[in-house]
Coordinates of C-alpha atoms in Angstrom, one line a residue:
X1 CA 44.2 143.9 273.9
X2 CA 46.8 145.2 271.8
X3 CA 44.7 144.7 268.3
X4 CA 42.5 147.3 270.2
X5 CA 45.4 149.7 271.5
X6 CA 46.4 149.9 267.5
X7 CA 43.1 150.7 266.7
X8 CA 42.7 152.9 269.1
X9 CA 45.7 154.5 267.6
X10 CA 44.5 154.8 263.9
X11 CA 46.4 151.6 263.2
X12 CA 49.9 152.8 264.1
X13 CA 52.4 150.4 266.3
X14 CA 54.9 153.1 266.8
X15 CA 55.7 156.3 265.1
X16 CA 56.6 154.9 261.6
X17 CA 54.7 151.1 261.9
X18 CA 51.5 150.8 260.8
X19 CA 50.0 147.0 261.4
X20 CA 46.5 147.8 260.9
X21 CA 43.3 149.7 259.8
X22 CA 42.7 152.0 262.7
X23 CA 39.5 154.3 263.4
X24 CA 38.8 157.7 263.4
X25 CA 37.8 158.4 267.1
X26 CA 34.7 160.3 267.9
X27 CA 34.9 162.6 271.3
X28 CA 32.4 161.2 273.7
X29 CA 29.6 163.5 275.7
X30 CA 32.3 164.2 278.7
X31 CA 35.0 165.0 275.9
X32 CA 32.6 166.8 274.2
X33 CA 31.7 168.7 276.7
X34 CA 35.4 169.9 278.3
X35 CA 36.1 170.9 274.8
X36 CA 33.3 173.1 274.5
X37 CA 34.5 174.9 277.6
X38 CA 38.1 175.3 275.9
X39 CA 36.4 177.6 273.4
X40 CA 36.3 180.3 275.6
X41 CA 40.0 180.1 275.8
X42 CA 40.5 179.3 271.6
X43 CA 41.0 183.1 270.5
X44 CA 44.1 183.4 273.2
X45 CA 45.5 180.3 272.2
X46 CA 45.6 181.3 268.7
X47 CA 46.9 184.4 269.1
X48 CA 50.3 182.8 271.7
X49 CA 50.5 180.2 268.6
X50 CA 50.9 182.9 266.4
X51 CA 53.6 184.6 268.4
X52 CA 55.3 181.0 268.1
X53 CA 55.2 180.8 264.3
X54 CA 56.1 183.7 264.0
X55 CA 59.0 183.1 265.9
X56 CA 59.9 180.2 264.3
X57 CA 59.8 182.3 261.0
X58 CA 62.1 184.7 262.2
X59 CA 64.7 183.0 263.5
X60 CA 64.5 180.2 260.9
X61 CA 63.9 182.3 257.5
X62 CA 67.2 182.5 256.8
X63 CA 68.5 178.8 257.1
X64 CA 69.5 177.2 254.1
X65 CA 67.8 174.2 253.1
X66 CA 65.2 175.0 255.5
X67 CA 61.6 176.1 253.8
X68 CA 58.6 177.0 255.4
X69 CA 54.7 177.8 253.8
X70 CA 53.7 181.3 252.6
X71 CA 51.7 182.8 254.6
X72 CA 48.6 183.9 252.3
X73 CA 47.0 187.4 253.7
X74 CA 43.8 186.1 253.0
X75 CA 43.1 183.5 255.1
X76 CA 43.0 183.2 259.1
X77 CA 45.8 180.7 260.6
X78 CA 44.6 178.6 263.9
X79 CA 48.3 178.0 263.5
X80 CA 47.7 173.8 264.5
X81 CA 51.1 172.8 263.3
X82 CA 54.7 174.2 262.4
X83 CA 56.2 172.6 259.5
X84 CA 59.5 172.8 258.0
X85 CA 60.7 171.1 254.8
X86 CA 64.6 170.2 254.6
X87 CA 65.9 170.3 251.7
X88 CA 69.3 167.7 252.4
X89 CA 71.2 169.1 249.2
X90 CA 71.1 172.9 250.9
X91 CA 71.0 172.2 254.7
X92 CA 73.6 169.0 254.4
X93 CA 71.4 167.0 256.5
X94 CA 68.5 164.9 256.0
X95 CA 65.0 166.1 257.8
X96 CA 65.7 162.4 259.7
X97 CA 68.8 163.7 261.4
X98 CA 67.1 166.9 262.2
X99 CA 64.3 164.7 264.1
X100 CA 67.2 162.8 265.5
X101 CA 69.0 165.7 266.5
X102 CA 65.8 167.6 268.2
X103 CA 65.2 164.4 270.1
X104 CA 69.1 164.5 271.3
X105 CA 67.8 167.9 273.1
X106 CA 64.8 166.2 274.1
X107 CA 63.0 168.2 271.4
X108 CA 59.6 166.1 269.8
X109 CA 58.8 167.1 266.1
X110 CA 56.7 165.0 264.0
X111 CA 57.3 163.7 261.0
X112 CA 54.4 164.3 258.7
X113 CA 53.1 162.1 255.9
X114 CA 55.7 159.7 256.9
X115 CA 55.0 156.8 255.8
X116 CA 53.2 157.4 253.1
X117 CA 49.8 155.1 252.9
X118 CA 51.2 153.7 249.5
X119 CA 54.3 152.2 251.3
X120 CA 51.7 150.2 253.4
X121 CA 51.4 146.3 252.7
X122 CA 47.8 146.8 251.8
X123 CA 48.6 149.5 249.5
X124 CA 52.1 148.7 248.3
X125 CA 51.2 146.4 245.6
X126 CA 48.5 148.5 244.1
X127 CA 50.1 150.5 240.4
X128 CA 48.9 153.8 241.6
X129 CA 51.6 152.9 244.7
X130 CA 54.3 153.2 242.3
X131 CA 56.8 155.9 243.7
X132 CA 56.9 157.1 239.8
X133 CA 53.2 157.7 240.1
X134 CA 53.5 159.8 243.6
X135 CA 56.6 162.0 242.9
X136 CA 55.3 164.9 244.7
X137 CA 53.9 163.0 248.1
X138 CA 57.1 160.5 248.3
X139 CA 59.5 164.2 248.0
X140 CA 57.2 165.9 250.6
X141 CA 57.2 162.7 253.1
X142 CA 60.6 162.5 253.1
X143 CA 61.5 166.4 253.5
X144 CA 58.4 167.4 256.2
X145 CA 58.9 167.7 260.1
X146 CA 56.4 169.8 262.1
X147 CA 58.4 171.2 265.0
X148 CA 56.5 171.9 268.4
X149 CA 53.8 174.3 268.9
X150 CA 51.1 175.0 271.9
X151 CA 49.9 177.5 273.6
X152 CA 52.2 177.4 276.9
X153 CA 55.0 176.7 274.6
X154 CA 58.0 179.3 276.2
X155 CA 59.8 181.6 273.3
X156 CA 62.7 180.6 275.0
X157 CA 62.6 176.9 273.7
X158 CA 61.4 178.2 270.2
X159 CA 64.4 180.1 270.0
X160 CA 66.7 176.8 271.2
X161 CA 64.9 174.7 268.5
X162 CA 66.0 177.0 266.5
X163 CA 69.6 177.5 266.9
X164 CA 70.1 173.7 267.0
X165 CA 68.6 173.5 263.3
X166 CA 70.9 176.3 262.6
X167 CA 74.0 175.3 264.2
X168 CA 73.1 171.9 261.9
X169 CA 73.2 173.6 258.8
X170 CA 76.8 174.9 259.4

């Protein structure tokens, strides 16, 4: 049973574990069919996610040591994730005690890219592992968190995410 509940969960034991190959699930006809009736709904969504980010860019832009991706003019957003990079040198904290922090306040970011599949065992040996060989990805994975957003998320708590990662970097 639990081979098939980390399989189930593309391999991962807990957030930073991973003890297997996992699969890439496919939505069955009942999934399938619910998410086809969310459509109706998707041009909505977008547009509250948007509010959020750009929320989140407001109130975060000027936070040292906390970066964020351009926004490029020419492409439309569906706004899926949030993420912030922390740089520890100019916040004075890591991205890991941000997580920890958010979770304090009962806050759940993600950590993105984190581990990195070369630190896996069935990776780790390999010579394109090497961290000299992965400079960007090992930098990125250890900066990254993608703070919350969905549709019914309140402006209210966007804002309090934000002040606690800006009463952090003081």
């Amino acid at each position: 049973k639990k081979r098939i509940d980390f399989l189930k969960n593309f391999g991962f034991a807990n957030e930073t574990t991973v003890v297997a190959p996992g699969i890439n699930a496919k939505m069955n006809e009942v999934q399938s069919a619910l998410g086809i009736l969310q459509l109706k709904h998707i041009h909505e969504n977008i547009r509250k996610r948007f509010k959020i980010a750009k929320t989140y860019r407001e109130k975060l832009n000027d936070v040292p040591g906390i970066g964020m991706l351009k926004v490029n003019q020419d492409i439309d957003y569906n706004y899926p994730y949030f993420p912030v990079f922390v740089n520890e040198e100019e916040f004075g904290h890591t991205r890991d005690d941000l997580f920890s922090k958010l979770r304090e306040n009962n806050i759940y970011g993600r950590r993105y890219f984190y581990p990195l599949i070369s630190e896996f065992p069935a990776y780790r040996g390999l010579p394109s592992a090497k961290k000299d060989n992965l400079p960007v990805a090992n930098r990125i994975a250890k900066e990254v968190i993608c703070l919350p957003i969905y549709p019914e998320l309140d402006l209210k708590l966007v804002e309090k995410i934000a002040e606690i990662i800006k009463f952090l970097s003081l």
